[in-house]
XYZ file of C-alpha atoms in Angstrom:
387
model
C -2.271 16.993 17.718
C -4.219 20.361 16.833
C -2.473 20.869 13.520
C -3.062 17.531 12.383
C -6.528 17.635 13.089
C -6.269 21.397 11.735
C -5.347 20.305 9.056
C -7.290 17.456 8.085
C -10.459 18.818 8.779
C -9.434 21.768 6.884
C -9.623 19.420 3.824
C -12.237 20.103 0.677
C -12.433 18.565 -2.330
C -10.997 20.927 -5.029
C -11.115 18.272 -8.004
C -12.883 14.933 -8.932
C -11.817 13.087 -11.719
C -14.301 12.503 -15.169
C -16.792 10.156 -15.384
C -14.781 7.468 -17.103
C -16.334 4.561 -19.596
C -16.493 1.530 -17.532
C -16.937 2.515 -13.743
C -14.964 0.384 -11.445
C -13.531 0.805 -7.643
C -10.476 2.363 -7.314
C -8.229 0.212 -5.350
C -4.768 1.758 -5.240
C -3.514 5.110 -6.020
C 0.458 6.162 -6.196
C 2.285 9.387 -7.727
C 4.750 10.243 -9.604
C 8.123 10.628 -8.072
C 9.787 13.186 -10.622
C 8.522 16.817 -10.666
C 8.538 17.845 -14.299
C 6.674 21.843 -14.718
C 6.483 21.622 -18.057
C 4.643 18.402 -17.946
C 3.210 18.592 -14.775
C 3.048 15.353 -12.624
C 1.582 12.172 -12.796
C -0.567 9.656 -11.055
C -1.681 6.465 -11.147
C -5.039 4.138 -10.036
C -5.355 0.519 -10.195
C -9.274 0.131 -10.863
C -11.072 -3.185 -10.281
C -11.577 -4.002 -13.579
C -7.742 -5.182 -13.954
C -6.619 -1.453 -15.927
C -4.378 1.277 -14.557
C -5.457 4.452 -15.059
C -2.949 7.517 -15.756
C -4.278 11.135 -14.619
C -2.766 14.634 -14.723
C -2.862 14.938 -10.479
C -3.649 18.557 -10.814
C -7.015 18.252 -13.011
C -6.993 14.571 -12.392
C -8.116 13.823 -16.170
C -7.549 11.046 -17.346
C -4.247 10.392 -20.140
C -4.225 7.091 -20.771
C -4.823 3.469 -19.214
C -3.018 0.388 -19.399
C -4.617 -3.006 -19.258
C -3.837 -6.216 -17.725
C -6.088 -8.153 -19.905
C -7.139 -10.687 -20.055
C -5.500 -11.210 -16.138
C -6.046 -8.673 -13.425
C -3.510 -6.990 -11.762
C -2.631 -6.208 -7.910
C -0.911 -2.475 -7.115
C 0.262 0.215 -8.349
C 3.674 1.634 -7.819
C 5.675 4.599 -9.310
C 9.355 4.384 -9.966
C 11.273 6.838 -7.386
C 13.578 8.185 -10.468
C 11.504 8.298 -13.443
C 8.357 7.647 -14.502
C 7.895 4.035 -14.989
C 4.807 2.786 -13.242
C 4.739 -0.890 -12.210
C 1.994 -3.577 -11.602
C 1.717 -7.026 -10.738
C -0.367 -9.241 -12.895
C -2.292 -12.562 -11.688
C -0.612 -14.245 -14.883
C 2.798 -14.359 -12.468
C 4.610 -11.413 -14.164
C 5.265 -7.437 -13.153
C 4.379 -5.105 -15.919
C 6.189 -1.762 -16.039
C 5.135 0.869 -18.558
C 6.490 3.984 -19.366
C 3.199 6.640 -18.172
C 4.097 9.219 -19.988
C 3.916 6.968 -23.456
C 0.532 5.940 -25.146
C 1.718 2.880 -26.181
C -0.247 -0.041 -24.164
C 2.794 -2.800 -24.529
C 4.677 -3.044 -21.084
C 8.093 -1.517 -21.774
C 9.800 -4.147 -19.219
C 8.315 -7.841 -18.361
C 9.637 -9.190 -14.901
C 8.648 -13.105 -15.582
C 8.025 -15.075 -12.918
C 7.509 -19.310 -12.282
C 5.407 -21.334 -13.691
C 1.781 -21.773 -11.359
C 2.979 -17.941 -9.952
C 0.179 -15.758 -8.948
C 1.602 -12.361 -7.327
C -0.838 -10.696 -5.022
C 1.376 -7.628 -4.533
C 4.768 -6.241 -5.045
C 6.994 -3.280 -4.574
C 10.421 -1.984 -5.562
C 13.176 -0.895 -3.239
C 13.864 3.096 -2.585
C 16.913 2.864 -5.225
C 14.821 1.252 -8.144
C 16.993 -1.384 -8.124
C 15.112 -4.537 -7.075
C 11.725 -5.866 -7.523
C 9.895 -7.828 -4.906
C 6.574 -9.809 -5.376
C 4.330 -12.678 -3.493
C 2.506 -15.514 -4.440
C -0.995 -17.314 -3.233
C 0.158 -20.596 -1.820
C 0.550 -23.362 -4.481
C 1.188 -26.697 -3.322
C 3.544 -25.986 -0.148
C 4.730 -22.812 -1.116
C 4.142 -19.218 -0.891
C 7.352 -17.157 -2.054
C 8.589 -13.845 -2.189
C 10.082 -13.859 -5.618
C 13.019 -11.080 -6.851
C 14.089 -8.970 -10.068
C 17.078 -6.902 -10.793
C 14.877 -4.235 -11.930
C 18.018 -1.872 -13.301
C 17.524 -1.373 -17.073
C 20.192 -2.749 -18.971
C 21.595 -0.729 -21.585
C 23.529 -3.134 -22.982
C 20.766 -5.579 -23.636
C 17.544 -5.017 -26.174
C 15.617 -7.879 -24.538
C 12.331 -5.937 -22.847
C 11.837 -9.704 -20.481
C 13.551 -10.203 -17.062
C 14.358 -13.697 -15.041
C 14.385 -13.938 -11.658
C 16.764 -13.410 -9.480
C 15.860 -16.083 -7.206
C 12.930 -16.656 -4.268
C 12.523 -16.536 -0.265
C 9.781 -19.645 -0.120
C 10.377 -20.998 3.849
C 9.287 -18.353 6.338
C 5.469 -18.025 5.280
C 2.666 -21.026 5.268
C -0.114 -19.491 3.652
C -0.784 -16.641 0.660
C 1.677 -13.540 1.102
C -0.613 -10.455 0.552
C 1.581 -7.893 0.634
C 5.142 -6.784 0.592
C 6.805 -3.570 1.406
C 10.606 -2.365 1.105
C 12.242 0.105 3.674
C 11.392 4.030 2.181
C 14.886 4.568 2.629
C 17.306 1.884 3.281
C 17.219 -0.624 -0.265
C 18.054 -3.739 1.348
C 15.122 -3.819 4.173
C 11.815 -5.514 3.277
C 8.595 -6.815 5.133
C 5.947 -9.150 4.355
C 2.550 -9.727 5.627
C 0.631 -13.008 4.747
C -2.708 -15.397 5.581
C -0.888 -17.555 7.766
C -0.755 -14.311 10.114
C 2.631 -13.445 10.014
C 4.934 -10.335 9.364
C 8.151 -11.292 8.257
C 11.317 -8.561 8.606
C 14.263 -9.380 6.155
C 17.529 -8.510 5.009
C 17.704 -9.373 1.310
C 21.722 -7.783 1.540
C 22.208 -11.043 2.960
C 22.064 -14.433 0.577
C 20.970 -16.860 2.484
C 17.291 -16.544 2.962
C 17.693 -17.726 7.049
C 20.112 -16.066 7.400
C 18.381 -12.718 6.019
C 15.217 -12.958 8.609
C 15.438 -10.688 10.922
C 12.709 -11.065 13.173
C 8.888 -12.314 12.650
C 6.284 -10.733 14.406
C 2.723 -12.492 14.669
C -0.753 -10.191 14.497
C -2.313 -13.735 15.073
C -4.802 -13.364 12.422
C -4.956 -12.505 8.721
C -2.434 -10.194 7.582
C -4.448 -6.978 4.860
C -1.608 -4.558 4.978
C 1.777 -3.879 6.161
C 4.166 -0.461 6.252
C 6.473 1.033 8.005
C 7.040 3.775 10.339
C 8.946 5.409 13.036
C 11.956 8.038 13.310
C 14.347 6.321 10.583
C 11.497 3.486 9.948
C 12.452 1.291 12.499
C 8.820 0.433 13.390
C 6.305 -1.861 11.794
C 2.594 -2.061 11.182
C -0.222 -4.406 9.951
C -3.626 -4.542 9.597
C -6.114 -7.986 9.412
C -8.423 -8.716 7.310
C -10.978 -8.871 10.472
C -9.737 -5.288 11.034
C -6.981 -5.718 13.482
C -4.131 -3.232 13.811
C -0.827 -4.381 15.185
C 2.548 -2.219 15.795
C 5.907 -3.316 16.840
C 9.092 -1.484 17.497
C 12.173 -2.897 15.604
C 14.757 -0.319 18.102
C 13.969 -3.051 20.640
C 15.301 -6.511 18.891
C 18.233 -6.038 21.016
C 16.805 -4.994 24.064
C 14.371 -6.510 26.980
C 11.950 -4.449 25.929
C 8.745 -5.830 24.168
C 8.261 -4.948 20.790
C 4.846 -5.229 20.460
C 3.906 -1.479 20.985
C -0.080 -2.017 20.162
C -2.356 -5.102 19.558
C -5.984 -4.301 18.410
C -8.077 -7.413 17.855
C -10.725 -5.875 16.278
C -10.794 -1.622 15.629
C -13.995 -0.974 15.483
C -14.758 -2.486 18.917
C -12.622 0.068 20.978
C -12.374 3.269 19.214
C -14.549 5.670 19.841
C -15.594 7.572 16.535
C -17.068 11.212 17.169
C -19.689 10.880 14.102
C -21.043 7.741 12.940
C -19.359 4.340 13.152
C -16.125 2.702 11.842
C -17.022 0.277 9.509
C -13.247 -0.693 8.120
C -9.471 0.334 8.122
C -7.682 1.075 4.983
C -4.550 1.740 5.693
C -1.779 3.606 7.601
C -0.237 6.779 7.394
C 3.369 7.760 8.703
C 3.521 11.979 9.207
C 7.584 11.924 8.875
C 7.222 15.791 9.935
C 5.183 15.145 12.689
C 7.307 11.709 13.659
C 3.329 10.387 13.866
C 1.604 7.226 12.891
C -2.084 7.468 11.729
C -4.641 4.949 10.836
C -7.023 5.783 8.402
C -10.363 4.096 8.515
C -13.828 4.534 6.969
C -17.784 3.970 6.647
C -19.994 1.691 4.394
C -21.539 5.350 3.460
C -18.232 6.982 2.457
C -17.100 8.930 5.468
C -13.352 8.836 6.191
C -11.700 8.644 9.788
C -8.356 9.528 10.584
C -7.382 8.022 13.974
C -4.145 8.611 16.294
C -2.043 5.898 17.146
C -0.121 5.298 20.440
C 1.160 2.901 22.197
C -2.202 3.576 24.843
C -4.434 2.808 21.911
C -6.269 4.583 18.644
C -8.001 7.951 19.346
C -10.705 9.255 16.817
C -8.821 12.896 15.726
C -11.371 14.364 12.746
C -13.766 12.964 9.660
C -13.651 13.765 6.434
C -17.908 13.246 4.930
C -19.096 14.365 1.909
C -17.150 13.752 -0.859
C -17.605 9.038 -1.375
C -21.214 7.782 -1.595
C -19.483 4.222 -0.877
C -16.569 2.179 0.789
C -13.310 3.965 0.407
C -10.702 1.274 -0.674
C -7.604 3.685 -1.293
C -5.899 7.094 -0.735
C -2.530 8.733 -0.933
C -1.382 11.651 1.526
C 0.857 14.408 0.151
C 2.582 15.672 3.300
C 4.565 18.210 1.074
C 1.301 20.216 0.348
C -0.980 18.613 2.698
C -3.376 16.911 -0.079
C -5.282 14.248 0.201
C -6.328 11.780 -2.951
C -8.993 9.816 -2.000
C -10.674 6.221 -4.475
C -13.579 4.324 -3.444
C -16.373 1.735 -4.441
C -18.645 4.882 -6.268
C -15.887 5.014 -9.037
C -14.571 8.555 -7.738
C -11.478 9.538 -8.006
C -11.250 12.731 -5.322
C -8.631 15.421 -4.832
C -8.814 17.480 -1.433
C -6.847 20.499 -0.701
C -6.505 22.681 2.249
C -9.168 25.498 2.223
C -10.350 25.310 -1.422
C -14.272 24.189 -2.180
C -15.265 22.755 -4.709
C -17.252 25.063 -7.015
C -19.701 22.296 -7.967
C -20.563 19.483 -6.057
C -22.922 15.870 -6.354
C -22.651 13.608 -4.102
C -22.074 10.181 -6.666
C -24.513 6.904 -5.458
C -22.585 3.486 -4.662
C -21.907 1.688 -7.389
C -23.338 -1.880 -8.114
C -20.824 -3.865 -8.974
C -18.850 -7.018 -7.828
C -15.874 -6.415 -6.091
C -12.582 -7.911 -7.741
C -11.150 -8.257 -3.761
C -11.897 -11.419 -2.114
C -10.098 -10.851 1.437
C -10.277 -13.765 3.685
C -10.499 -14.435 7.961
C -8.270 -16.732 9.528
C -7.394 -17.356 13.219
C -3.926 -18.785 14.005
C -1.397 -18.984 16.906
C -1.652 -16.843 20.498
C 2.017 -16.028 20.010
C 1.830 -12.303 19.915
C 5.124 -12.441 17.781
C 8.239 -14.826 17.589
C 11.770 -13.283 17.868
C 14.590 -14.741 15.965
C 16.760 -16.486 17.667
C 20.293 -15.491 17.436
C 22.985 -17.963 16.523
């Protein structure tokens, strides 16, 4: 645990990105895949006021942007071959444009149905397929799929679906999340409190659940984790954190590895308080799961997870004014990129200080988030049964 915590608290900012036109929060950040020297690399920020943002990630000026208007869009996500970025739009399509092009006009349109609003999305570790979820209309809440695989034989820039899961949630699915390394696993998280496991190399949509595991409240954010990512996680939107072991389907042994109710009733923070989670962190080096959490005044926690509980490990203060809503860990070069609610965009480094530094006040503005409590069932999860 002492290099971990070495090396976290070792962190200093080294860059902040430029004061842009119209501040906004910065509510997702991803990077580019492809390693280009010439070029240098990419990265990405979905900002509140529905754009995505392009920086250079080593000076972290801003390129270009790319705008959902007049709809907002949910995510951000980098191709893992090229440098397509992808987002999902509240007008029920996925927009991918190319990020290393000017040109504002999405390069590929993934159309959804009619009344679709996607929340989130994500595409699988091969770039072939295209996931995204829906509020609840009516009775349904689906999962809805793309061949995302550019057809050169075709000119047409607009894609149909492939076809929907729309049975195993009850309420809005707010996020979705494929395997890092195996194409055909995905998860989803939703309102209705649970976290769905599935197959999709299998056709029949019962027949491709694999398990569903229940946090019993409001499902935030899902990932996965583990030696060969055979472990799950989610966090609630009353900051719960909830872990389960996939090795164990076959097995007596429980899943369920942790169940937090509530986070910031049980952990024991060294320096101030824990105000909210934001998301997880998998150390594949390490074979470590991490939960990274934060302060209403900008401080960020990074806590140890076990199957005994969360344990406080180091804070990172100083560098957000504000609520922290997104980051991205580089485990390759131990970097940190950090967005919050003050409009700052920060880049931390082993080592490095930053020559100047002003601390930025919280901005005033209405957040484009509305995240919503529920309570549901005591089932701590629900195995499938086998036929």
């Amino acid at each position: 645990m002492e290099k971990i915590e070495e090396q976290f608290s070792n962190l200093h900012i080294v860059k902040r990105s430029s004061e842009p036109k119209e501040p906004t929060y910065l509510l997702d950040i991803d990077t580019s895949k492809t390693v280009k020297e010439e070029k240098g690399s990419l990265l990405a920020v979905l900002c509140s006021n529905g754009s995505i943002r392009i920086y250079d990630k080593e000076t972290l000026n801003i390129l270009r942007e790319f705008n959902g208007y007049p709809r907002l869009l949910n995510g951000v996500k980098f191709a893992n071959s090229c440098d397509s970025v992808y987002s999902a739009s509240t007008d029920g399509t996925v927009k991918c444009w190319d990020a290393r092009l000017a040109s504002e006009k999405p390069v590929q349109l993934f159309k959804g149905y009619t009344s679709n609003v996607f929340i989130s999305f994500d595409i699988n570790c091969n770039d072939h397929v295209i996931c995204a979820d829906t509020e609840k209309v009516d009775d349904d809440a689906l999962l809805v799929f793309w061949d995302a695989r550019i057809n050169s034989q075709g000119l047409s820039t607009s894609r149909d679906p492939l076809g929907t899961y729309s049975e195993t949630h009850s309420d809005d699915i707010t996020q979705v999340r494929f395997h890092p390394s195996n194409p055909n696993m995905v998860i989803s998280g939703s309102t209705d409190g649970l976290v769905n496991v599935f197959d999709i190399n299998v056709h029949n949509e019962e027949d491709a659940l694999v398990t569903t595991c229940n946090s019993v409240s409001s499902v935030s954010c899902i990932g996965w984790s583990g030696k060969d990512y055979k472990q799950i996680y989610c966090m609630t939107h009353d900051e719960g954190f909830c872990w389960w072991d996939l090795n164990h389907l076959e097995t007596d042994e429980p899943i369920t590895r942790l169940n937090i109710q509530d986070v910031r009733e049980i952990v024991n923070v060294k320096e101030g308080n824990l105000d909210y989670l934001i998301g997880g962190l998998y150390h594949e080096k390490m074979d470590k799961l991490f939960v990274i959490g934060g302060t209403n005044t900008g401080r960020i926690h990074l806590m140890n997870c076990t199957t005994s509980g969360l344990t406080h490990v180091t804070t990172l203060q100083g560098g957000h004014a504000t609520t922290v809503r997104s980051f991205y860990w580089n485990t390759q070069d131990d970097s940190l990129l950090t967005g919050g609610e003050d409009a700052q965009l920060l880049l931390w480094k082993p080592g490095t200080v930053e020559k100047m530094f002003t601390k930025k006040d919280s901005m005033k503005i209405a957040s484009s988030v509305h995240q919503r409590v529920r309570v549901h069932s005591n089932d701590s999860y629900r195995r499938r049964k086998k036929q």
